[in-house]
PDB file of C-alpha atoms in Angstrom:
ATOM      1  CA  MET A1446      18.328   2.340   2.844  1.00  0.00           C
ATOM      2  CA  GLY A1447      15.608   0.895   4.867  1.00  0.00           C
ATOM      3  CA  VAL A1448      12.877  -1.723   4.331  1.00  0.00           C
ATOM      4  CA  ASP A1449       9.331  -0.230   4.486  1.00  0.00           C
ATOM      5  CA  VAL A1450       7.102  -3.281   5.612  1.00  0.00           C
ATOM      6  CA  CYS A1451       3.815  -3.314   7.328  1.00  0.00           C
ATOM      7  CA  TRP A1452       4.541  -6.210   9.790  1.00  0.00           C
ATOM      8  CA  ASP A1453       6.590  -6.157  12.821  1.00  0.00           C
ATOM      9  CA  PRO A1454       9.950  -8.033  11.968  1.00  0.00           C
ATOM     10  CA  ALA A1455      10.827  -8.143  15.633  1.00  0.00           C
ATOM     11  CA  ALA A1456       7.568 -10.136  16.482  1.00  0.00           C
ATOM     12  CA  ALA A1457       7.553 -13.835  16.075  1.00  0.00           C
ATOM     13  CA  GLN A1458       6.804 -14.651  12.362  1.00  0.00           C
ATOM     14  CA  PRO A1459       6.410 -17.720  10.189  1.00  0.00           C
ATOM     15  CA  PRO A1460       9.675 -18.875   8.666  1.00  0.00           C
ATOM     16  CA  ALA A1461       8.680 -17.992   5.100  1.00  0.00           C
ATOM     17  CA  ARG A1462       7.812 -14.514   6.180  1.00  0.00           C
ATOM     18  CA  GLN A1463      11.164 -14.209   7.906  1.00  0.00           C
ATOM     19  CA  ALA A1464      12.850 -15.375   4.847  1.00  0.00           C
ATOM     20  CA  ALA A1465      11.110 -12.806   2.735  1.00  0.00           C
ATOM     21  CA  PHE A1466      11.996 -10.033   5.125  1.00  0.00           C
ATOM     22  CA  ARG A1467      15.724 -11.082   5.087  1.00  0.00           C
ATOM     23  CA  SER A1468      15.702 -11.159   1.336  1.00  0.00           C
ATOM     24  CA  MET A1469      14.293  -7.663   1.058  1.00  0.00           C
ATOM     25  CA  THR A1470      16.776  -6.400   3.700  1.00  0.00           C
ATOM     26  CA  ALA A1471      19.724  -8.004   1.772  1.00  0.00           C
ATOM     27  CA  VAL A1472      18.523  -6.436  -1.509  1.00  0.00           C
ATOM     28  CA  THR A1473      17.936  -3.033  -0.099  1.00  0.00           C
ATOM     29  CA  ALA A1474      21.524  -3.179   1.437  1.00  0.00           C
ATOM     30  CA  GLY A1475      22.928  -4.190  -1.803  1.00  0.00           C
ATOM     31  CA  ASP A1476      24.467  -7.317  -0.111  1.00  0.00           C
ATOM     32  CA  LYS A1477      24.493 -10.064  -2.802  1.00  0.00           C
ATOM     33  CA  GLY A1478      26.462 -12.562  -0.654  1.00  0.00           C
ATOM     34  CA  ALA A1479      23.809 -12.266   2.193  1.00  0.00           C
ATOM     35  CA  TRP A1480      20.982 -12.610  -0.209  1.00  0.00           C
ATOM     36  CA  LEU A1481      22.594 -15.650  -1.864  1.00  0.00           C
ATOM     37  CA  GLU A1482      23.049 -17.377   1.597  1.00  0.00           C
ATOM     38  CA  LEU A1483      19.267 -17.228   1.915  1.00  0.00           C
ATOM     39  CA  PHE A1484      18.606 -19.643  -0.980  1.00  0.00           C
ATOM     40  CA  ALA A1485      18.972 -23.432  -0.926  1.00  0.00           C
ATOM     41  CA  GLY A1486      21.370 -24.813  -3.482  1.00  0.00           C
ATOM     42  CA  ASP A1487      18.512 -26.171  -5.708  1.00  0.00           C
ATOM     43  CA  ALA A1488      16.365 -22.856  -5.349  1.00  0.00           C
ATOM     44  CA  VAL A1489      14.576 -21.289  -8.238  1.00  0.00           C
ATOM     45  CA  VAL A1490      13.802 -17.642  -8.690  1.00  0.00           C
ATOM     46  CA  GLU A1491      10.907 -16.603 -11.090  1.00  0.00           C
ATOM     47  CA  ASP A1492      10.927 -12.844 -11.202  1.00  0.00           C
ATOM     48  CA  PRO A1493       8.694 -12.216 -13.044  1.00  0.00           C
ATOM     49  CA  ILE A1494       7.025 -15.550 -13.805  1.00  0.00           C
ATOM     50  CA  GLY A1495       7.099 -16.347 -17.394  1.00  0.00           C
ATOM     51  CA  PRO A1496       9.192 -15.145 -20.280  1.00  0.00           C
ATOM     52  CA  SER A1497      10.671 -11.632 -19.607  1.00  0.00           C
ATOM     53  CA  MET A1498      13.664  -9.377 -20.349  1.00  0.00           C
ATOM     54  CA  PHE A1499      15.346 -11.053 -17.533  1.00  0.00           C
ATOM     55  CA  ASP A1500      14.441 -14.576 -18.532  1.00  0.00           C
ATOM     56  CA  GLU A1501      13.655 -14.979 -22.156  1.00  0.00           C
ATOM     57  CA  GLU A1502      12.597 -18.721 -21.921  1.00  0.00           C
ATOM     58  CA  GLY A1503      10.541 -18.085 -18.813  1.00  0.00           C
ATOM     59  CA  LYS A1504      11.982 -21.114 -16.892  1.00  0.00           C
ATOM     60  CA  GLY A1505      13.368 -19.269 -13.998  1.00  0.00           C
ATOM     61  CA  HIS A1506      16.932 -18.950 -12.498  1.00  0.00           C
ATOM     62  CA  HIS A1507      18.092 -22.177 -10.977  1.00  0.00           C
ATOM     63  CA  GLY A1508      20.669 -22.883  -8.414  1.00  0.00           C
ATOM     64  CA  GLN A1509      23.244 -20.577  -6.823  1.00  0.00           C
ATOM     65  CA  ASP A1510      24.872 -19.830 -10.158  1.00  0.00           C
ATOM     66  CA  GLY A1511      21.544 -18.996 -11.938  1.00  0.00           C
ATOM     67  CA  ILE A1512      20.363 -16.905  -8.939  1.00  0.00           C
ATOM     68  CA  SER A1513      23.693 -15.124  -8.777  1.00  0.00           C
ATOM     69  CA  ALA A1514      23.511 -14.279 -12.610  1.00  0.00           C
ATOM     70  CA  PHE A1515      20.022 -12.953 -11.964  1.00  0.00           C
ATOM     71  CA  TRP A1516      21.338 -10.720  -9.299  1.00  0.00           C
ATOM     72  CA  ASP A1517      23.982  -9.400 -11.614  1.00  0.00           C
ATOM     73  CA  LYS A1518      21.505  -8.900 -14.469  1.00  0.00           C
ATOM     74  CA  THR A1519      18.849  -7.098 -12.502  1.00  0.00           C
ATOM     75  CA  ILE A1520      19.275  -6.186  -8.792  1.00  0.00           C
ATOM     76  CA  ALA A1521      23.046  -5.107  -9.373  1.00  0.00           C
ATOM     77  CA  ASN A1522      21.745  -2.437 -11.817  1.00  0.00           C
ATOM     78  CA  VAL A1523      19.489  -0.581  -9.282  1.00  0.00           C
ATOM     79  CA  GLU A1524      20.741   2.340  -7.382  1.00  0.00           C
ATOM     80  CA  ARG A1525      18.185   1.831  -4.617  1.00  0.00           C
ATOM     81  CA  PHE A1526      15.250  -0.344  -3.578  1.00  0.00           C
ATOM     82  CA  GLN A1527      12.197   0.347  -1.477  1.00  0.00           C
ATOM     83  CA  PHE A1528       9.749  -2.436  -0.575  1.00  0.00           C
ATOM     84  CA  THR A1529       6.210  -1.539   0.574  1.00  0.00           C
ATOM     85  CA  ILE A1530       4.363  -4.518   1.657  1.00  0.00           C
ATOM     86  CA  ARG A1531       0.712  -3.816   2.113  1.00  0.00           C
ATOM     87  CA  ASP A1532      -0.390  -7.329   3.085  1.00  0.00           C
ATOM     88  CA  SER A1533       1.106 -10.571   3.709  1.00  0.00           C
ATOM     89  CA  HIS A1534      -0.381 -14.043   3.773  1.00  0.00           C
ATOM     90  CA  ALA A1535       1.633 -16.857   5.334  1.00  0.00           C
ATOM     91  CA  ALA A1536       0.444 -20.445   5.051  1.00  0.00           C
ATOM     92  CA  GLY A1537       2.400 -23.639   5.602  1.00  0.00           C
ATOM     93  CA  ASP A1538       5.845 -23.178   4.234  1.00  0.00           C
ATOM     94  CA  GLU A1539       5.012 -20.262   2.075  1.00  0.00           C
ATOM     95  CA  VAL A1540       4.251 -16.530   2.243  1.00  0.00           C
ATOM     96  CA  ALA A1541       2.524 -14.328  -0.335  1.00  0.00           C
ATOM     97  CA  ASN A1542       3.331 -10.670   0.046  1.00  0.00           C
ATOM     98  CA  VAL A1543       1.204  -8.180  -1.771  1.00  0.00           C
ATOM     99  CA  GLY A1544       2.965  -4.775  -2.248  1.00  0.00           C
ATOM    100  CA  THR A1545       5.179  -2.440  -4.417  1.00  0.00           C
ATOM    101  CA  ILE A1546       8.860  -2.642  -5.113  1.00  0.00           C
ATOM    102  CA  THR A1547      10.092   0.878  -5.913  1.00  0.00           C
ATOM    103  CA  THR A1548      13.380   0.946  -7.888  1.00  0.00           C
ATOM    104  CA  TYR A1549      15.547   4.007  -8.373  1.00  0.00           C
ATOM    105  CA  LEU A1550      17.448   3.535 -11.581  1.00  0.00           C
ATOM    106  CA  PRO A1551      20.541   5.201 -12.961  1.00  0.00           C
ATOM    107  CA  GLY A1552      19.699   8.533 -14.775  1.00  0.00           C
ATOM    108  CA  GLY A1553      17.447   9.528 -12.025  1.00  0.00           C
ATOM    109  CA  TYR A1554      14.488   7.347 -12.952  1.00  0.00           C
ATOM    110  CA  ARG A1555      12.027   5.626 -10.601  1.00  0.00           C
ATOM    111  CA  VAL A1556       9.810   2.581 -11.327  1.00  0.00           C
ATOM    112  CA  ASP A1557       7.045   1.215  -9.077  1.00  0.00           C
ATOM    113  CA  THR A1558       6.328  -2.624  -9.667  1.00  0.00           C
ATOM    114  CA  ASP A1559       3.085  -3.769  -7.980  1.00  0.00           C
ATOM    115  CA  GLY A1560       2.862  -7.398  -7.460  1.00  0.00           C
ATOM    116  CA  VAL A1561       2.533 -10.469  -5.354  1.00  0.00           C
ATOM    117  CA  PHE A1562       5.783 -12.025  -4.096  1.00  0.00           C
ATOM    118  CA  VAL A1563       5.680 -15.650  -3.017  1.00  0.00           C
ATOM    119  CA  TYR A1564       8.396 -17.212  -1.101  1.00  0.00           C
ATOM    120  CA  ARG A1565       8.526 -20.965  -0.160  1.00  0.00           C
ATOM    121  CA  VAL A1566      11.117 -22.249   2.306  1.00  0.00           C
ATOM    122  CA  ARG A1567      12.234 -25.739   3.532  1.00  0.00           C
ATOM    123  CA  GLU A1568      12.410 -26.809   7.279  1.00  0.00           C
ATOM    124  CA  ASP A1569      15.818 -25.102   7.811  1.00  0.00           C
ATOM    125  CA  GLY A1570      14.418 -21.698   6.642  1.00  0.00           C
ATOM    126  CA  LEU A1571      16.338 -21.577   3.413  1.00  0.00           C
ATOM    127  CA  ILE A1572      14.308 -20.311   0.436  1.00  0.00           C
ATOM    128  CA  VAL A1573      13.670 -22.946  -2.229  1.00  0.00           C
ATOM    129  CA  SER A1574      11.384 -20.944  -4.441  1.00  0.00           C
ATOM    130  CA  MET A1575      10.659 -17.150  -4.968  1.00  0.00           C
ATOM    131  CA  ARG A1576       8.100 -16.275  -7.376  1.00  0.00           C
ATOM    132  CA  ALA A1577       7.126 -12.734  -8.393  1.00  0.00           C
ATOM    133  CA  PHE A1578       3.770 -12.060 -10.128  1.00  0.00           C
ATOM    134  CA  TRP A1579       4.109  -8.603 -11.838  1.00  0.00           C
ATOM    135  CA  GLU A1580       3.501  -7.205 -15.296  1.00  0.00           C
ATOM    136  CA  THR A1581       6.418  -5.605 -17.044  1.00  0.00           C
ATOM    137  CA  GLU A1582       4.237  -3.200 -19.146  1.00  0.00           C
ATOM    138  CA  ARG A1583       2.430  -2.078 -16.090  1.00  0.00           C
ATOM    139  CA  ALA A1584       5.722  -1.477 -14.325  1.00  0.00           C
ATOM    140  CA  MET A1585       7.305   0.354 -17.067  1.00  0.00           C
ATOM    141  CA  ALA A1586       4.240   2.583 -17.287  1.00  0.00           C
ATOM    142  CA  THR A1587       5.128   4.036 -14.014  1.00  0.00           C
ATOM    143  CA  ALA A1588       8.796   5.014 -15.078  1.00  0.00           C
ATOM    144  CA  ARG A1589       9.329   8.722 -14.360  1.00  0.00           C
ATOM    145  CA  GLN A1590      12.193  11.136 -13.712  1.00  0.00           C
ATOM    146  CA  VAL A1591      12.807  11.689  -9.927  1.00  0.00           C
ATOM    147  CA  GLU A1592      12.630  15.225  -8.860  1.00  0.00           C
ATOM    148  CA  ASP A1593      15.290  16.284  -6.326  1.00  0.00           C
TER     149      ASP A1593
END
């Protein structure tokens, strides 16, 4: 399970881009503990932004407990992830990654989620905000059976 990215993770990168790469790596590896360690105690995850099947009120998942529950509700139910980042724009303490998250779901289904994924870090490199701009209906329209 690798991470497919278009930047060189070995090269010097802004802290927010490094945090985003570490986040994708932990998700791809299915390592909840490593993923949670990337977030500040008061961090917020909005994935997607606004009301959704993952966040009915659209207020995001707050703190370690909320982010852990988000993992259990979403990430834990995916058999495999592939991240394809087509572009990445770092500025200040944030990075906006443009790309596709491909999820392989139980039952042999695949869904491609196109979006913009924005990470903000504090001085120590911990993520304080992860905001994902993507459309549920658009992603679900890509659902298809994976051929072996």
